[in-house]
mmCIF file of C-alpha atoms and ligand atoms in Angstrom:
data_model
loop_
_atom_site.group_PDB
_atom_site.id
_atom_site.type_symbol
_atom_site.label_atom_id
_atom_site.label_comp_id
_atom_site.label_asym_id
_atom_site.label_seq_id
_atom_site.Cartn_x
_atom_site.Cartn_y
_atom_site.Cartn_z
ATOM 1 C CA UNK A 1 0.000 0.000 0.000
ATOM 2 C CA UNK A 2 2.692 2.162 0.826
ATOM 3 C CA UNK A 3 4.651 1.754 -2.042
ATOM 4 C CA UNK A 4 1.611 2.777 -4.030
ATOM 5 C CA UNK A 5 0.766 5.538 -2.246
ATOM 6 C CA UNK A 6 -2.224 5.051 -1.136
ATOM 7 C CA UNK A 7 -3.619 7.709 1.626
ATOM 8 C CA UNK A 8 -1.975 7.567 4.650
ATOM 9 C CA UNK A 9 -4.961 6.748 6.673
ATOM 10 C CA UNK A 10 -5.925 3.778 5.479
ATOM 11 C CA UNK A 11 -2.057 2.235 5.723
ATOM 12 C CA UNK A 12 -2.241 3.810 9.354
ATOM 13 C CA UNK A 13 -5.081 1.515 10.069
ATOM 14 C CA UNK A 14 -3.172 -1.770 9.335
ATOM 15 C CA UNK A 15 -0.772 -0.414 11.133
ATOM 16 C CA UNK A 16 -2.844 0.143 14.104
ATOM 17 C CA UNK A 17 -4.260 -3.096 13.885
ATOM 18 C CA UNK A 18 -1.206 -5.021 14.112
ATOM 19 C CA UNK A 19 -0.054 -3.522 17.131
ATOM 20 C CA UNK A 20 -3.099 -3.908 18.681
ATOM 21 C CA UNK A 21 -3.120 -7.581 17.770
ATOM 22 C CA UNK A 22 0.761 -8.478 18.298
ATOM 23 C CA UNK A 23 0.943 -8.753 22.036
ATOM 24 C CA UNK A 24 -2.318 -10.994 22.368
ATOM 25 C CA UNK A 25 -2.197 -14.550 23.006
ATOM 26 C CA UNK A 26 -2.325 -16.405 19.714
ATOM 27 C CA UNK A 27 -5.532 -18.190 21.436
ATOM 28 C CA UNK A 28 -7.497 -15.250 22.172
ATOM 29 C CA UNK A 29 -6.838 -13.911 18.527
ATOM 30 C CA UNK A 30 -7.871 -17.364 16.838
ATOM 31 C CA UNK A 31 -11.220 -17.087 19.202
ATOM 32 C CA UNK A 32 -12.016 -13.391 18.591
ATOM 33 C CA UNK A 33 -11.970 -14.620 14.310
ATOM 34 C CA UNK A 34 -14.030 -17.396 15.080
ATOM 35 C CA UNK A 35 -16.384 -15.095 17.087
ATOM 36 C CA UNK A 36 -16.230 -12.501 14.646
ATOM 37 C CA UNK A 37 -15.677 -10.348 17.808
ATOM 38 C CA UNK A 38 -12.104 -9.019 16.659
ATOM 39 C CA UNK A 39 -13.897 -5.543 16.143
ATOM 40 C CA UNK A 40 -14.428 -5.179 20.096
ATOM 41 C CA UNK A 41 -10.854 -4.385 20.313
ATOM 42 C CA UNK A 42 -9.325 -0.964 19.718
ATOM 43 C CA UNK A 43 -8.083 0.092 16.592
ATOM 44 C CA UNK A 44 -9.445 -3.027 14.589
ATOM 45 C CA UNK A 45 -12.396 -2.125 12.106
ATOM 46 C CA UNK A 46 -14.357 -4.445 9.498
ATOM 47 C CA UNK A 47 -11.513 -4.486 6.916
ATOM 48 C CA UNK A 48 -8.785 -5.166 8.612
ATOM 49 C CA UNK A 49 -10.992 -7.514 10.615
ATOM 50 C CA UNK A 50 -11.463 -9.670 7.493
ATOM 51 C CA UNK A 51 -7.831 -9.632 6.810
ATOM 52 C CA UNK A 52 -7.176 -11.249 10.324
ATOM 53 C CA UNK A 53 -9.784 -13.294 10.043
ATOM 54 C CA UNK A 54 -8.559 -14.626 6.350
ATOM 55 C CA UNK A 55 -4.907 -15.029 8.133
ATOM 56 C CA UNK A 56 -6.339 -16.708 10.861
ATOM 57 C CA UNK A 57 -7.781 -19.568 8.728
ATOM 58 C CA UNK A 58 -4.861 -20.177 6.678
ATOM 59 C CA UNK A 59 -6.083 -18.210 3.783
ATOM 60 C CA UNK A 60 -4.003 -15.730 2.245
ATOM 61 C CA UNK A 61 -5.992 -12.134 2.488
ATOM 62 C CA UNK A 62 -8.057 -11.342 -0.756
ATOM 63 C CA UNK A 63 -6.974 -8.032 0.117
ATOM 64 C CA UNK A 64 -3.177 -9.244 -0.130
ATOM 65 C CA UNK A 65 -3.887 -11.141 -2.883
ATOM 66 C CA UNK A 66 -4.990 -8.396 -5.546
ATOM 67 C CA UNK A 67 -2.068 -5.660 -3.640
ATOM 68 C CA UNK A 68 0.620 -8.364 -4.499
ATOM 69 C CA UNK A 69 -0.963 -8.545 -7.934
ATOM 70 C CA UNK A 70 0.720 -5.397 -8.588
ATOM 71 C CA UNK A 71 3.846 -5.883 -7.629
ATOM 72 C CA UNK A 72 7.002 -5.955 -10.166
ATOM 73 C CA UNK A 73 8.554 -2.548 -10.741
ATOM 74 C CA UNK A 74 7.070 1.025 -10.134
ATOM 75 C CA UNK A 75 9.154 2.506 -13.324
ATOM 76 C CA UNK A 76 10.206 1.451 -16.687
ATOM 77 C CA UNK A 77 13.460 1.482 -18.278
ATOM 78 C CA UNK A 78 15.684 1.870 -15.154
ATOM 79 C CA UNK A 79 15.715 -2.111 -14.253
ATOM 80 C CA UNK A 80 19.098 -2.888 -15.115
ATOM 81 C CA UNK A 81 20.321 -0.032 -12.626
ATOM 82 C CA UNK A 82 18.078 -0.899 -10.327
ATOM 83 C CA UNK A 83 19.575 -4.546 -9.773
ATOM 84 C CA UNK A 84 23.071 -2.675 -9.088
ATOM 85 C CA UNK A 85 21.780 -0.449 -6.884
ATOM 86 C CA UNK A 86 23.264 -2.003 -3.124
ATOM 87 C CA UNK A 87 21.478 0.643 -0.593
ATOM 88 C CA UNK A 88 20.056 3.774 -0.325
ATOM 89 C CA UNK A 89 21.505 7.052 1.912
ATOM 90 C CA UNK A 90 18.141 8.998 2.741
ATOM 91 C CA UNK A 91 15.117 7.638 5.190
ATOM 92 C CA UNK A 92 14.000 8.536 7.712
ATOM 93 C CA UNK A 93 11.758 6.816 11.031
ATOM 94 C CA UNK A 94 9.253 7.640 13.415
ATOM 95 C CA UNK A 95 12.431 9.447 15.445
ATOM 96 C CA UNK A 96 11.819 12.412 13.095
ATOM 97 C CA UNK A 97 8.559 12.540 10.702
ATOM 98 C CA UNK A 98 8.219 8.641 9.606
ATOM 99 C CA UNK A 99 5.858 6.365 10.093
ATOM 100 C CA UNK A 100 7.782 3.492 11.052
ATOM 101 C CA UNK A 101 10.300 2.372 14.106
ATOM 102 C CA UNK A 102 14.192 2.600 12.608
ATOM 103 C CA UNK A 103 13.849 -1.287 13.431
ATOM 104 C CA UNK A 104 11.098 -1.683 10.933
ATOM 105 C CA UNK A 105 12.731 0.412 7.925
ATOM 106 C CA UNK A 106 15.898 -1.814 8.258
ATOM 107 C CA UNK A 107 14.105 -4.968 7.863
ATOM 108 C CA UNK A 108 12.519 -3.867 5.018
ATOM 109 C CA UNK A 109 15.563 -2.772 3.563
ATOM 110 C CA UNK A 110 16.915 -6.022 3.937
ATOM 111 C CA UNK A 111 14.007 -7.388 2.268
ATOM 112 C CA UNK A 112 14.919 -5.177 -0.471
ATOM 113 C CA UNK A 113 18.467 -6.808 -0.367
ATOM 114 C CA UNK A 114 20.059 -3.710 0.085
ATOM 115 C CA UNK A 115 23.634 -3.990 1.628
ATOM 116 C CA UNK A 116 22.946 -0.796 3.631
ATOM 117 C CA UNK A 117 20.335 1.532 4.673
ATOM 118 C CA UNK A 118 21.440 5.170 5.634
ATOM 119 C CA UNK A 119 18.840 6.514 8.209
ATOM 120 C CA UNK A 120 18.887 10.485 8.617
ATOM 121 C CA UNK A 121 15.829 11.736 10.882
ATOM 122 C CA UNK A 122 15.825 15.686 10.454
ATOM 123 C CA UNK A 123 17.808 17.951 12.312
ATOM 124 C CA UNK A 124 16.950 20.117 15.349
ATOM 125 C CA UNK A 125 15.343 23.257 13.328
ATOM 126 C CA UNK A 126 12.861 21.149 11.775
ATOM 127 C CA UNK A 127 10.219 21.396 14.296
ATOM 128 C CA UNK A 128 7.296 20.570 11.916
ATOM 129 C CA UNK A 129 9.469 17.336 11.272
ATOM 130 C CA UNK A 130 9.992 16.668 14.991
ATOM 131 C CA UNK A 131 14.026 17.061 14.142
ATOM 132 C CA UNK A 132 16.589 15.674 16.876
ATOM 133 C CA UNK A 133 18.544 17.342 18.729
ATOM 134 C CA UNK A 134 21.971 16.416 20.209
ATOM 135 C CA UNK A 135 21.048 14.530 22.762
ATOM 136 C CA UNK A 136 18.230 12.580 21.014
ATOM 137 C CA UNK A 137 20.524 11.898 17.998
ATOM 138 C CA UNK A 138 23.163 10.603 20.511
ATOM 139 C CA UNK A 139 20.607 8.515 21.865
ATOM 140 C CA UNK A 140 19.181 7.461 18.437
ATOM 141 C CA UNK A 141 23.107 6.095 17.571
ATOM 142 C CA UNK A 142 23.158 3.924 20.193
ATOM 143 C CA UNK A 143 19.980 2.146 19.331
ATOM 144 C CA UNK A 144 21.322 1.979 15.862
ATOM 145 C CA UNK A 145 24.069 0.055 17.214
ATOM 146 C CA UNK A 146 21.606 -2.642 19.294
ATOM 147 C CA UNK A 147 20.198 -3.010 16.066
ATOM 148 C CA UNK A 148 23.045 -3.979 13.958
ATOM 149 C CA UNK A 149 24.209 -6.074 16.986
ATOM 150 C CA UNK A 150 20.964 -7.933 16.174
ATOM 151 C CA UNK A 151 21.864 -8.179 12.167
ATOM 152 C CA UNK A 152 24.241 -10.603 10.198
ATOM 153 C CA UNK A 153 27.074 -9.401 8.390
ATOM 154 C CA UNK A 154 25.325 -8.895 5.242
ATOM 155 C CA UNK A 155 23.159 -5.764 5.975
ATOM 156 C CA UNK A 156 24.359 -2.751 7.998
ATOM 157 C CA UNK A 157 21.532 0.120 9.398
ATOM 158 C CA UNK A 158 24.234 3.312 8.805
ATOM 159 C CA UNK A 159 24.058 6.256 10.709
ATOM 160 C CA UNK A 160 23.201 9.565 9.595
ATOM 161 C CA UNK A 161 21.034 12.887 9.252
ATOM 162 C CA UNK A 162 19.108 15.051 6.748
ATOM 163 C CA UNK A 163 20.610 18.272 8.432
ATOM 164 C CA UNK A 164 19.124 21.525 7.434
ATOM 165 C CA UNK A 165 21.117 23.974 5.579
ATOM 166 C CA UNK A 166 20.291 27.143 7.397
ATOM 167 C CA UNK A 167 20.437 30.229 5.431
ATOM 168 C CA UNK A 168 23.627 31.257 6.197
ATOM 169 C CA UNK A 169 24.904 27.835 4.501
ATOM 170 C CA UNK A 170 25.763 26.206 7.781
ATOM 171 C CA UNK A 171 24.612 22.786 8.612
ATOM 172 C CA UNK A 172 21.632 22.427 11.490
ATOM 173 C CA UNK A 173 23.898 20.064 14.023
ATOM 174 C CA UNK A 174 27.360 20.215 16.119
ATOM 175 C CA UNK A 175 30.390 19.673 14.254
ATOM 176 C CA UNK A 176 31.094 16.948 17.236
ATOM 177 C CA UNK A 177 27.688 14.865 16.482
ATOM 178 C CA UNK A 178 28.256 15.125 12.288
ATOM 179 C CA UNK A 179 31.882 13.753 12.777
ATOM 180 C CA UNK A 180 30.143 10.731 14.544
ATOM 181 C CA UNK A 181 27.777 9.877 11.479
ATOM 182 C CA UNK A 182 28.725 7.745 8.278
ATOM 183 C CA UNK A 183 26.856 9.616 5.823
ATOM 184 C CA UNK A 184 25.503 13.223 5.913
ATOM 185 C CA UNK A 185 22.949 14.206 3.546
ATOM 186 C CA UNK A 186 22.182 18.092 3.639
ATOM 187 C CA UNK A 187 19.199 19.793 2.494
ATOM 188 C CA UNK A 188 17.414 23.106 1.716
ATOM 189 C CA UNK A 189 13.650 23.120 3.539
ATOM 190 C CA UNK A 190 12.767 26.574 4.532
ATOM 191 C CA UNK A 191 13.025 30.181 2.664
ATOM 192 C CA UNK A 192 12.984 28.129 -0.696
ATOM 193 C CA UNK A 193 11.875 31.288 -2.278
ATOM 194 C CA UNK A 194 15.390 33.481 -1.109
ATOM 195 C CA UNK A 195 16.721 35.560 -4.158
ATOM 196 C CA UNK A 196 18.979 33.356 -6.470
ATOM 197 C CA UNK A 197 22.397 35.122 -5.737
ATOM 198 C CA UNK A 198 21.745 34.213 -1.998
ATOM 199 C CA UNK A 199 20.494 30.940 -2.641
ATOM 200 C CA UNK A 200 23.375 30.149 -4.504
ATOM 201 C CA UNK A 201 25.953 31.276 -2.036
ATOM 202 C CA UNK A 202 23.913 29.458 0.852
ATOM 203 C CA UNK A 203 23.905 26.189 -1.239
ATOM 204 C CA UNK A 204 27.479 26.248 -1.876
ATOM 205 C CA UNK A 205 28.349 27.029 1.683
ATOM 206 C CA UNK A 206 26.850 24.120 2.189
ATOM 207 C CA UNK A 207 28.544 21.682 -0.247
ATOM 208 C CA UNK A 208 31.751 23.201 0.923
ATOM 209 C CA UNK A 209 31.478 21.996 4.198
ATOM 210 C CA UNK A 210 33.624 19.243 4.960
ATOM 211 C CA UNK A 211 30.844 17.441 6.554
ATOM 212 C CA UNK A 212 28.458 16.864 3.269
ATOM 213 C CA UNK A 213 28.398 14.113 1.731
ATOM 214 C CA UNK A 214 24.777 14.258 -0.611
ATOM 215 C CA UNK A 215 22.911 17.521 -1.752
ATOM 216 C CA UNK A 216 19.355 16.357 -1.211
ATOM 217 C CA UNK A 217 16.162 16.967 -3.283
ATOM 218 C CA UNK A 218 18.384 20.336 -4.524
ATOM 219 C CA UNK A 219 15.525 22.520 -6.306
ATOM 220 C CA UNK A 220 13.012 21.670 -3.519
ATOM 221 C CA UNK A 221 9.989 21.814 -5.876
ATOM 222 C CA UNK A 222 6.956 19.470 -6.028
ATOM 223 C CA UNK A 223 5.101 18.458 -9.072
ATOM 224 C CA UNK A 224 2.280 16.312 -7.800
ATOM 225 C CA UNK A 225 0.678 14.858 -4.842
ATOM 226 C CA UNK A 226 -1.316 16.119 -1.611
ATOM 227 C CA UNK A 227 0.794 18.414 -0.586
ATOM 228 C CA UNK A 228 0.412 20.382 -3.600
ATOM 229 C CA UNK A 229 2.801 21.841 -6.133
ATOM 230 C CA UNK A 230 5.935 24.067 -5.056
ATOM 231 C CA UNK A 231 8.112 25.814 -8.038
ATOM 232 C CA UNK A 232 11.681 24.678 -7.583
ATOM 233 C CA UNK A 233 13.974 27.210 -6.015
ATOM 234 C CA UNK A 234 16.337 29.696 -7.998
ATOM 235 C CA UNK A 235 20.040 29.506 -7.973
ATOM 236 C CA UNK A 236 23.062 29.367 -10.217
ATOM 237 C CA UNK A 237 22.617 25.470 -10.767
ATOM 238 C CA UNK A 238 26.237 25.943 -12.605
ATOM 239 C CA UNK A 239 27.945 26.781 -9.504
ATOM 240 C CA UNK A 240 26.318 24.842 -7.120
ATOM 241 C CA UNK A 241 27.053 22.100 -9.038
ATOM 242 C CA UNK A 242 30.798 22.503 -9.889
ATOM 243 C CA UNK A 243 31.299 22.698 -5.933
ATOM 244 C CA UNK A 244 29.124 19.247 -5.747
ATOM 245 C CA UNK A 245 31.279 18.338 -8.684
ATOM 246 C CA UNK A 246 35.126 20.042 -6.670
ATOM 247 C CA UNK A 247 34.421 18.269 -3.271
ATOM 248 C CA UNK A 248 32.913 14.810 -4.231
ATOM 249 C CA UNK A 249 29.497 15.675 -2.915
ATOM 250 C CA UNK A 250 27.334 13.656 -4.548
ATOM 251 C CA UNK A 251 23.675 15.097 -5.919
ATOM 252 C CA UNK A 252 21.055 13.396 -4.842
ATOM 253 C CA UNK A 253 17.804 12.213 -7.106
ATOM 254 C CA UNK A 254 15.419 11.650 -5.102
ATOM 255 C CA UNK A 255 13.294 8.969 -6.279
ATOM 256 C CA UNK A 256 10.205 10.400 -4.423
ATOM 257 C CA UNK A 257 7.057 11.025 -7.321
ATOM 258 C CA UNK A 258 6.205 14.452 -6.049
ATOM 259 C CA UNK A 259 9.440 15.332 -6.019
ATOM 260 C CA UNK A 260 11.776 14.091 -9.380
ATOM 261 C CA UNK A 261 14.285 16.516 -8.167
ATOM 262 C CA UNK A 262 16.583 17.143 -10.038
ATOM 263 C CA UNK A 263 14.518 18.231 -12.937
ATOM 264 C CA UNK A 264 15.959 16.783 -15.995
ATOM 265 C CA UNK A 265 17.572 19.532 -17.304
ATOM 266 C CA UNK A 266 19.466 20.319 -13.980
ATOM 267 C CA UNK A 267 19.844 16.522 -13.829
ATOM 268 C CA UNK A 268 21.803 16.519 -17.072
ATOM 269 C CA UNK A 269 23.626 20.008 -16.361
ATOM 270 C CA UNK A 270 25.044 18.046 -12.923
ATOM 271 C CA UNK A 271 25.978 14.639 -15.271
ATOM 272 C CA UNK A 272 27.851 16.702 -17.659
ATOM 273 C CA UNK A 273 29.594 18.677 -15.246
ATOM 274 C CA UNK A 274 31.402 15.328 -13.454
ATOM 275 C CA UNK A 275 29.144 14.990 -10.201
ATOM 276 C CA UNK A 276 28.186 12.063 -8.626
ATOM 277 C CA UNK A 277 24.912 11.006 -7.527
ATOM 278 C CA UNK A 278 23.126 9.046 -5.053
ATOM 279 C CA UNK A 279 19.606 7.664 -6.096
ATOM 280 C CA UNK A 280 17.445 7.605 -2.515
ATOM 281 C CA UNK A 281 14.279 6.618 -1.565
ATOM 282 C CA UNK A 282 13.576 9.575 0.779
ATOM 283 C CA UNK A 283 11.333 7.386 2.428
ATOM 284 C CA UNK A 284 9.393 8.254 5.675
ATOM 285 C CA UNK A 285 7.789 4.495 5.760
ATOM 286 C CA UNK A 286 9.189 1.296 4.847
ATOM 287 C CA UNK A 287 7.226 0.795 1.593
ATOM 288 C CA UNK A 288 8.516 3.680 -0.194
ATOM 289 C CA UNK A 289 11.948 2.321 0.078
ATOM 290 C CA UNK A 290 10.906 0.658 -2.955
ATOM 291 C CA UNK A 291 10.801 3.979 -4.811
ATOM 292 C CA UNK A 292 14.364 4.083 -6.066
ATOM 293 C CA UNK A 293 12.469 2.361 -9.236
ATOM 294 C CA UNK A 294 11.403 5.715 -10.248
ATOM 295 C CA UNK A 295 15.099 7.398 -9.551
ATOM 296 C CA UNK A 296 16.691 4.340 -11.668
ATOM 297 C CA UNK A 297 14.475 5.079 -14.950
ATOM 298 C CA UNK A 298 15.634 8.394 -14.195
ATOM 299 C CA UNK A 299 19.328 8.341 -13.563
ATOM 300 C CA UNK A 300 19.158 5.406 -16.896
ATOM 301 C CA UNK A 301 17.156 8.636 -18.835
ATOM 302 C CA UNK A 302 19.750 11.038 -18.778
ATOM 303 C CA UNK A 303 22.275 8.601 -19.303
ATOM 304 C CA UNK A 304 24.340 8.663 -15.841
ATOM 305 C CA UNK A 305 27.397 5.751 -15.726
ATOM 306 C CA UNK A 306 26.718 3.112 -12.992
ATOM 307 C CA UNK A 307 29.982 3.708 -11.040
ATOM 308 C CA UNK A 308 29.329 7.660 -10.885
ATOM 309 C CA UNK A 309 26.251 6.928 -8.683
ATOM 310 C CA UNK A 310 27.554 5.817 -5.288
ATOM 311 C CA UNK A 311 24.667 4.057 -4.661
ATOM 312 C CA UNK A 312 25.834 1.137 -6.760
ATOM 313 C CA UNK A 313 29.149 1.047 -4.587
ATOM 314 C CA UNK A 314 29.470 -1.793 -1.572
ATOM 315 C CA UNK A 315 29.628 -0.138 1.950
ATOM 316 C CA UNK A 316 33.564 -0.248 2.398
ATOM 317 C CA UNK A 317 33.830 1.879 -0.324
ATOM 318 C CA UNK A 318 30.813 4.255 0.183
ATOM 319 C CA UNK A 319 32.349 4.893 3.570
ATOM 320 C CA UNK A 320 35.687 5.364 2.777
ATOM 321 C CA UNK A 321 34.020 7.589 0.090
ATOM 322 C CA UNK A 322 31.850 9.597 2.916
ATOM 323 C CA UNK A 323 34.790 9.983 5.605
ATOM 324 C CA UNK A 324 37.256 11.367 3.023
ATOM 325 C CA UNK A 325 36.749 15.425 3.214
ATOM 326 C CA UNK A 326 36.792 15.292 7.418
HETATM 327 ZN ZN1 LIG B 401 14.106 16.823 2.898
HETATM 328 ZN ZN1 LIG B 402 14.068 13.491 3.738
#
């Protein structure tokens, strides 16, 4: 559902249901289908009722039936890229503004068979987003590190942030907690509409610093979806881009629908001018970690060489990659 966007709400109420039913006894559950008396309990309505109820009886979920019906890829034309694609640097959990516990996106990443899963919650000026601070990102580290205590060898939950770029160009965290993060993807989210000659110096302050590693969703615009539409922001893509292309910072696509950012033509502009890219999910629940499909077809468009996206890299060398500049 999630990874065909269908409205929040209705995902929300699976979601719901399943942690209402998870703790119960296996018994009572099994009883309450039998009863039909599964809708006493909070959170559980007719449909997702009739889902338990189907599961309960050993029959997979009409409902599960026709959504796996759909499945195969979201895009065309980027499939080829897609299968070399080993992880993605941008998601983000119910720390920040997700849906999901950090736990839950990294299984589903490993589902994916990504090697690695970058998560950066929002930084500390991003109320709206519920952005950590210090403290809570210290905190946040060392749960990533329970977690990957928990994992094999062959997946790896990587720390990081989406840090604001503030106007000024500086980043949105201490210097001392974006030293202790892997990967560091830094993004524009508030005065999108600053005059270009600003914009442009603010942006490049930002790539500049030693602590970037990905320009995210650079124009800011959005071309579809319920949040409406937003014209992309103005600034000298030309510069911006030969700093991304100076100090290794990769430019992100981001994969997201309502977003294809870069546009094409900036997305070409940044190919020909030697910059590497990282195609990301941007996802905020675990089903739209499958969007990279639409970033693939994308990236395959305009044309972009496999080993300039560092997405198709294995982790040694995306690290190595990420800790060079600091
Ligand atoms: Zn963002
Ligand atoms: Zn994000």
């Amino acid at each position: 559902m999630e990874r065909q966007r269908e409205e929040t709400r209705r995902i929300e109420a699976f979601r719901k249901a399943a942690r209402t039913i998870l703790p119960l006894p296996e018994e009572e559950v099994r009883r309450r289908a039998a009863d039909g008396t599964l809708t006493e309990l909070p959170g559980i309505g007719p449909s997702t009722a009739a889902v338990i109820t189907d599961a309960c009886n050993g029959v997979v979920p009409e409902r599960l039936v026709r959504l796996e019906g759909t499945a195969g890829p979201l895009a065309q034309g980027g499939e080829e890229l897609r299968a070399r694609l080993r992880g993605d640097l941008h998601s983000h959990s119910d720390w920040s503004d997700g849906g999901s516990p950090l736990e839950e996106m990294a299984m589903t990443a490993m589902e994916l068979g990504h090697d690695y899963l970058v998560l950066t919650d929002h930084s500390p000026r991003l109320r709206v987003a519920n952005g950590l601070s210090a403290e809570r990102l210290a905190r946040q580290l060392g749960v990533v590190d329970a977690v990957n205590e928990h994992l094999g060898d062959s997946f790896t939950l990587l720390k990081g942030i989406e840090v604001d770029i503030l106007d000024d160009g500086s980043l949105d965290q201490t210097p001392e907690m974006l030293g202790r993060l892997d990967v560091r993807v830094a993004s524009v989210h508030s005065k999108l509409k600053m005059d270009a000659a600003l914009m442009t110096r603010r942006m490049v302050a930002a790539v500049r610093n030693p602590h970037t590693n990905v320009l995210g969703h650079c124009t800011g615009r959005l071309v579809t979806g319920n949040r409406g539409v937003r014209p992309q922001s103005q600034f000298d893509a030309k510069a911006v881009f030969t700093a991304c292309a100076e100090e290794g910072v990769a430019v992100e696509i981001n994969s997201r629908p309502e977003r294809r950012d870069p546009p094409t033509r900036l997305l070409e502009l940044a190919r020909d001018l030697g910059c590497l890219f990282s195609i990301d999910s941007d996802a905020h629940a675990p089903g739209q970690l499958d969007m990279l499909d639409y970033g693939a077809a994308r990236a395959t468009e305009a044309g972009i060489e496999p080993d300039r996206i560092v997405t198709t890299w294995e982790r040694d060398r995306l690290l190595e990659w990420a800790s060079a500049r600091l």
